[in-house]
Amino acid sequence: MKSWVSASTLAACLLSLLQCGCSSEPAKPEVYPVTGVVTQGGKPVDGARVLFVPDDQKLQPASAITDKDGKYSVTTFAQNDGAQPGSYKIKVLKYEGGPPPAPAGGQEQRFISYEEEQKAYKEETKPTPPAKNVLPKKYEYEDRSGLAHTVPTAPSTFDIKIE
């Protein structure tokens, strides 16, 4: 009887230790807000993708997409949370063209005739030109862009002027 109680107590202790070890998520590194504006010829660049590529491989990359005013706020782990402190090289891309975006879920469906369906199918199967980066090619590569920013342990701003 004594060995059964000891065995069950030991099993309960082991189980609780396993649960403690599995339930906690690893802590995410500290990040600090990085914001800025992307302009080209003095005008805001809408829909550009800004990528922060860390010099230190241990850091996570960060990215953002500019709004209609060219403003961006960097994301690493959660929306607009910022970037880890450290040095980054930056590339900026803006693609236009390519296939049309997929329709958003929940759109109302309508029934179409066979002729409309055939016409739509022919349009969908036409080859579409690939999307094209409309910014100067040098900004496509972080090593050639000439853009760099050191993220401090505080919020920072980095404005980007595309030549």
Backbone as numpy.savetxt, mean C-alpha at the origin, in Angstrom:
# Nx Ny Nz CAx CAy CAz Cx Cy Cz
-4.46 -42.33 42.57 -5.29 -41.14 42.57 -4.41 -39.89 42.57
-3.35 -39.93 43.37 -2.46 -38.79 43.48 -1.79 -38.50 42.13
-1.37 -39.55 41.40 -0.71 -39.34 40.11 -1.69 -38.80 39.07
-2.98 -39.18 39.17 -3.99 -38.68 38.22 -4.19 -37.18 38.42
-4.26 -36.72 39.67 -4.43 -35.29 39.97 -3.20 -34.52 39.51
-2.01 -35.05 39.74 -0.78 -34.39 39.32 -0.72 -34.29 37.81
-1.09 -35.35 37.11 -1.06 -35.35 35.65 -2.07 -34.36 35.08
-3.27 -34.31 35.65 -4.28 -33.37 35.14 -3.89 -31.93 35.45
-3.27 -31.69 36.61 -2.81 -30.34 36.96 -1.71 -29.91 36.00
-0.77 -30.82 35.72 0.32 -30.53 34.79 -0.24 -30.23 33.40
-1.20 -31.02 32.94 -1.80 -30.81 31.63 -2.50 -29.45 31.56
-3.21 -29.09 32.61 -3.91 -27.79 32.65 -2.91 -26.64 32.60
-1.80 -26.78 33.32 -0.77 -25.74 33.31 -0.14 -25.59 31.93
0.17 -26.72 31.29 0.77 -26.68 29.96 -0.19 -26.05 28.95
-1.45 -26.41 29.03 -2.45 -25.86 28.12 -2.58 -24.35 28.30
-2.59 -23.88 29.53 -2.71 -22.44 29.76 -1.47 -21.70 29.28
-0.29 -22.31 29.41 0.94 -21.70 28.91 0.91 -21.61 27.39
0.43 -22.65 26.73 0.33 -22.64 25.28 -0.63 -21.56 24.80
-1.74 -21.41 25.49 -2.72 -20.40 25.10 -2.15 -19.00 25.29
-1.39 -18.80 26.32 -0.78 -17.48 26.55 0.20 -17.14 25.44
0.98 -18.12 25.02 1.97 -17.89 23.98 1.36 -17.65 22.62
0.20 -18.24 22.34 -0.40 -18.14 21.02 -1.31 -16.93 20.87
-1.79 -16.39 21.94 -2.81 -15.35 21.83 -2.24 -13.97 21.57
-1.00 -13.73 21.88 -0.47 -12.38 21.69 0.16 -12.24 20.31
-0.12 -11.08 19.67 0.46 -10.79 18.37 1.81 -10.13 18.60
2.74 -10.34 17.66 4.02 -9.64 17.81 3.80 -8.13 17.69
4.53 -7.39 18.47 4.40 -5.93 18.46 4.90 -5.38 17.13
4.13 -4.45 16.57 4.54 -3.81 15.32 5.53 -2.70 15.65
6.49 -2.48 14.77 7.45 -1.40 15.00 6.75 -0.03 14.99
7.36 0.92 15.66 6.83 2.28 15.69 6.89 2.89 14.30
5.84 3.62 13.93 5.81 4.36 12.68 5.41 5.80 12.99
5.82 6.72 12.12 5.54 8.13 12.32 4.95 8.70 11.04
3.93 9.56 11.15 3.26 10.09 9.96 4.22 10.82 9.02
4.07 10.53 7.74 4.80 11.23 6.69 3.75 11.68 5.67
3.69 12.98 5.43 2.74 13.53 4.47 3.48 14.42 3.50
2.81 14.77 2.42 3.42 15.66 1.45 2.49 15.93 0.29
3.02 16.66 -0.69 2.28 17.00 -1.90 3.17 16.69 -3.09
2.60 16.05 -4.11 3.32 15.78 -5.36 2.82 16.76 -6.41
3.76 17.52 -7.00 3.40 18.46 -8.05 4.27 18.23 -9.28
3.73 18.60 -10.43 4.48 18.57 -11.68 4.16 19.86 -12.41
5.18 20.66 -12.67 4.95 21.96 -13.29 4.11 22.87 -12.43
4.21 22.72 -11.11 3.47 23.55 -10.18 2.03 23.11 -9.96
1.59 22.06 -10.67 0.21 21.57 -10.53 0.20 20.26 -9.77
-0.84 20.02 -8.95 -0.91 18.76 -8.20 -1.06 17.56 -9.13
-0.44 16.45 -8.74 -0.54 15.20 -9.50 -1.52 14.30 -8.78
-2.65 14.03 -9.42 -3.71 13.19 -8.85 -3.48 11.73 -9.23
-3.63 10.83 -8.27 -3.55 9.39 -8.55 -2.16 8.83 -8.72
-1.15 9.54 -8.24 0.23 9.02 -8.32 0.48 8.09 -7.14
1.27 7.07 -7.37 1.65 6.14 -6.31 3.06 6.52 -5.85
3.19 6.82 -4.57 4.47 7.21 -3.97 4.96 6.03 -3.15
6.16 5.53 -3.47 6.70 4.36 -2.77 7.99 4.72 -2.06
8.02 4.49 -0.75 9.19 4.71 0.09 9.91 3.37 0.22
11.10 3.26 -0.36 11.87 2.02 -0.34 13.00 2.20 0.67
13.01 1.42 1.76 14.01 1.64 2.82 15.42 1.26 2.39
16.40 2.03 2.87 17.80 1.68 2.65 18.17 0.46 3.49
17.58 0.35 4.67 17.82 -0.77 5.59 16.78 -1.86 5.31
17.26 -3.04 4.91 16.36 -4.15 4.55 15.48 -4.61 5.71
15.84 -4.23 6.94 15.04 -4.63 8.10 13.76 -3.80 8.25
13.72 -2.65 7.58 12.54 -1.79 7.64 11.53 -2.20 6.58
10.27 -1.91 6.85 9.19 -2.20 5.90 9.07 -1.05 4.90
8.78 -1.35 3.63 8.49 -0.27 2.68 7.16 0.39 3.04
6.96 1.60 2.56 5.72 2.32 2.80 5.24 2.91 1.48
3.94 3.19 1.38 3.42 3.73 0.13 2.22 4.63 0.38
1.85 5.36 -0.67 0.69 6.25 -0.60 0.20 6.50 -2.02
-1.04 6.97 -2.13 -1.60 7.40 -3.41 -2.09 8.83 -3.22
-1.73 9.69 -4.16 -2.10 11.10 -4.04 -3.57 11.32 -4.36
-4.14 12.35 -3.71 -5.53 12.72 -3.99 -5.55 13.80 -5.08
-6.72 14.36 -5.35 -6.86 15.35 -6.43 -6.02 16.61 -6.20
-5.65 16.87 -4.95 -4.81 18.02 -4.62 -3.33 17.66 -4.59
-3.00 16.41 -4.96 -1.61 15.95 -4.95 -1.12 15.55 -3.57
-1.98 15.60 -2.56 -1.58 15.29 -1.19 -1.51 13.78 -0.98
-0.56 13.38 -0.13 -0.45 11.97 0.23 -0.12 11.82 1.70
-0.43 10.65 2.23 -0.11 10.27 3.60 0.33 8.81 3.56
1.53 8.54 4.01 2.16 7.23 3.87 1.54 6.16 4.76
1.47 4.94 4.20 0.93 3.77 4.90 1.99 2.67 4.95
2.18 2.07 6.14 3.04 0.90 6.28 2.22 -0.30 6.72
1.57 -0.22 7.87 0.80 -1.34 8.40 -0.71 -1.10 8.33
-1.13 0.12 8.62 -2.55 0.49 8.61 -2.69 1.81 7.85
-3.87 2.07 7.35 -4.13 3.24 6.52 -3.57 4.52 7.13
-2.67 5.17 6.40 -2.08 6.47 6.77 -1.35 6.48 8.11
-0.81 5.32 8.52 -0.13 5.27 9.82 1.26 5.88 9.81
1.92 5.91 8.66 3.25 6.49 8.58 4.29 5.48 8.16
5.56 5.79 8.46 6.69 4.94 8.10 7.61 4.78 9.30
8.38 3.71 9.28 9.36 3.49 10.35 10.49 4.51 10.22
11.08 4.93 11.33 12.20 5.86 11.26 13.36 5.24 10.49
13.97 6.03 9.62 15.10 5.56 8.84 15.17 6.28 7.50
16.16 5.87 6.69 16.38 6.50 5.39 15.67 5.72 4.29
15.06 6.46 3.38 14.31 5.87 2.28 14.68 6.54 0.96
14.68 5.76 -0.10 14.71 6.29 -1.46 13.26 6.21 -1.94
12.89 7.12 -2.82 11.48 7.23 -3.20 11.31 7.16 -4.70
10.26 6.44 -5.11 9.88 6.44 -6.53 8.42 6.85 -6.62
8.07 7.45 -7.76 6.71 7.95 -7.97 6.25 7.48 -9.34
5.06 6.87 -9.39 4.50 6.34 -10.62 3.06 6.82 -10.77
2.65 7.02 -12.01 1.24 7.32 -12.28 0.88 6.65 -13.60
0.05 5.63 -13.51 -0.34 4.89 -14.70 -1.69 5.34 -15.21
-1.78 5.43 -16.54 -3.05 5.72 -17.20 -3.24 4.72 -18.32
-4.50 4.52 -18.69 -4.81 3.56 -19.74 -4.94 2.17 -19.17
-4.84 1.18 -20.02 -4.99 -0.20 -19.58 -6.44 -0.61 -19.54
-6.72 -1.80 -19.07 -8.10 -2.28 -19.04 -8.95 -1.45 -18.08
-10.25 -1.34 -18.37 -11.11 -0.58 -17.46 -11.21 -1.28 -16.11
-11.44 -0.52 -15.05 -11.54 -1.14 -13.73 -12.76 -2.05 -13.66
-12.67 -3.08 -12.83 -13.79 -3.99 -12.63 -14.92 -3.24 -11.95
-16.18 -3.57 -12.27 -17.29 -2.89 -11.62 -17.29 -3.16 -10.12
-17.71 -2.16 -9.37 -17.76 -2.31 -7.91 -18.85 -3.30 -7.54
-18.62 -4.04 -6.47 -19.62 -5.00 -6.00 -20.90 -4.30 -5.58
-21.99 -5.00 -5.69 -23.26 -4.44 -5.25 -23.94 -3.56 -6.28
-23.35 -3.47 -7.50 -24.01 -2.68 -8.52 -25.27 -3.40 -8.99
-26.25 -2.61 -9.35 -27.50 -3.18 -9.82 -27.28 -3.86 -11.17
-27.79 -5.06 -11.33 -27.66 -5.78 -12.60 -28.90 -5.50 -13.43
-28.70 -5.47 -14.75 -29.85 -5.35 -15.64 -29.74 -6.46 -16.67
-30.87 -6.90 -17.16 -30.89 -7.95 -18.16 -30.72 -7.33 -19.53
-29.90 -7.98 -20.38 -29.67 -7.47 -21.72 -30.04 -8.53 -22.74
-30.27 -8.07 -23.96 -30.64 -9.01 -25.03 -29.40 -9.78 -25.49
-29.64 -10.82 -26.27 -28.54 -11.63 -26.81 -27.62 -10.77 -27.66
-28.19 -9.87 -28.48 -27.39 -9.01 -29.35 -26.51 -8.07 -28.51
-27.09 -7.51 -27.45 -26.31 -6.63 -26.57 -25.18 -7.41 -25.89
-25.48 -8.64 -25.50 -24.48 -9.49 -24.86 -23.33 -9.78 -25.82
-23.64 -10.10 -27.08 -22.61 -10.39 -28.08 -21.75 -9.16 -28.35
-22.39 -8.00 -28.45 -21.66 -6.75 -28.69 -20.72 -6.46 -27.51
-21.23 -6.63 -26.29 -20.41 -6.39 -25.10 -19.24 -7.36 -25.06
-19.48 -8.63 -25.44 -18.41 -9.63 -25.43 -17.31 -9.24 -26.41
-17.70 -8.77 -27.60 -16.70 -8.37 -28.61 -15.87 -7.20 -28.09
-16.52 -6.26 -27.41 -15.80 -5.12 -26.85 -14.83 -5.55 -25.75
-15.29 -6.49 -24.90 -14.46 -6.95 -23.79 -13.24 -7.73 -24.26
-13.37 -8.44 -25.39 -12.28 -9.29 -25.84 -11.30 -8.57 -26.76
-11.58 -7.30 -27.08 -10.62 -6.52 -27.86 -9.38 -6.31 -27.00
-8.21 -6.45 -27.60 -7.01 -6.21 -26.79 -6.95 -4.73 -26.37
-6.62 -4.52 -25.13 -6.48 -3.15 -24.64 -5.00 -2.83 -24.49
-4.63 -1.61 -24.80 -3.22 -1.27 -24.63 -2.85 -1.32 -23.15
-1.61 -1.67 -22.86 -1.20 -1.73 -21.45 -1.20 -0.34 -20.82
-1.33 -0.31 -19.52 -1.26 0.95 -18.79 0.14 1.55 -18.99
0.20 2.87 -19.01 1.47 3.56 -19.27 1.76 4.55 -18.15
3.00 4.55 -17.68 3.43 5.52 -16.68 3.56 6.87 -17.37
2.83 7.88 -16.91 2.82 9.18 -17.56 3.81 10.17 -16.94
4.52 9.76 -15.91 5.54 10.62 -15.31 6.89 10.32 -15.95
7.85 11.26 -15.87 9.17 10.99 -16.44 9.77 9.69 -15.90
10.43 8.96 -16.81 10.93 7.62 -16.51 11.87 7.58 -15.30
12.62 8.64 -15.06 13.59 8.60 -13.95 12.91 8.38 -12.60
11.64 8.77 -12.46 10.94 8.62 -11.18 10.40 7.21 -10.96
10.53 6.37 -11.99 10.05 4.99 -11.92 10.96 4.10 -11.06
12.19 4.55 -10.83 13.18 3.75 -10.11 13.72 4.56 -8.93
13.68 3.98 -7.75 14.13 4.71 -6.57 15.60 5.08 -6.63
16.42 4.29 -7.33 17.85 4.59 -7.41 18.17 5.71 -8.40
17.22 6.04 -9.27 17.44 7.08 -10.29 16.64 8.35 -10.03
15.66 8.28 -9.16 14.73 9.41 -9.00 15.38 10.65 -8.38
16.42 10.44 -7.58 17.03 11.56 -6.87 16.22 11.98 -5.65
15.18 11.20 -5.32 14.33 11.52 -4.18 14.70 10.66 -2.98
14.92 11.29 -1.84 15.25 10.56 -0.61 14.70 11.34 0.58
14.32 10.59 1.60 13.79 11.22 2.81 14.18 10.38 4.01
14.62 11.03 5.07 14.90 10.35 6.33 13.72 10.61 7.25
13.04 9.52 7.63 11.88 9.62 8.52 12.40 9.73 9.96
12.09 10.84 10.65 12.52 10.99 12.04 11.53 10.31 12.98
11.80 10.38 14.26 10.89 9.82 15.27 9.84 10.87 15.66
9.27 11.48 14.64 8.22 12.50 14.80 7.54 12.65 13.44
6.36 13.23 13.38 5.72 13.46 12.08 6.61 14.31 11.18
6.57 14.03 9.87 7.39 14.80 8.93 6.63 15.03 7.63
7.13 16.00 6.86 6.55 16.34 5.57 7.63 16.22 4.51
7.27 15.64 3.35 8.19 15.54 2.23 7.42 15.84 0.95
7.59 17.06 0.43 6.95 17.44 -0.82 7.82 17.01 -1.99
7.17 16.58 -3.06 7.87 16.05 -4.23 7.52 16.90 -5.44
8.55 17.46 -6.09 8.36 18.24 -7.32 8.89 17.42 -8.49
7.97 17.00 -9.36 8.34 16.24 -10.55 8.79 17.24 -11.61
9.96 17.02 -12.18 10.50 17.93 -13.22 10.01 17.54 -14.58
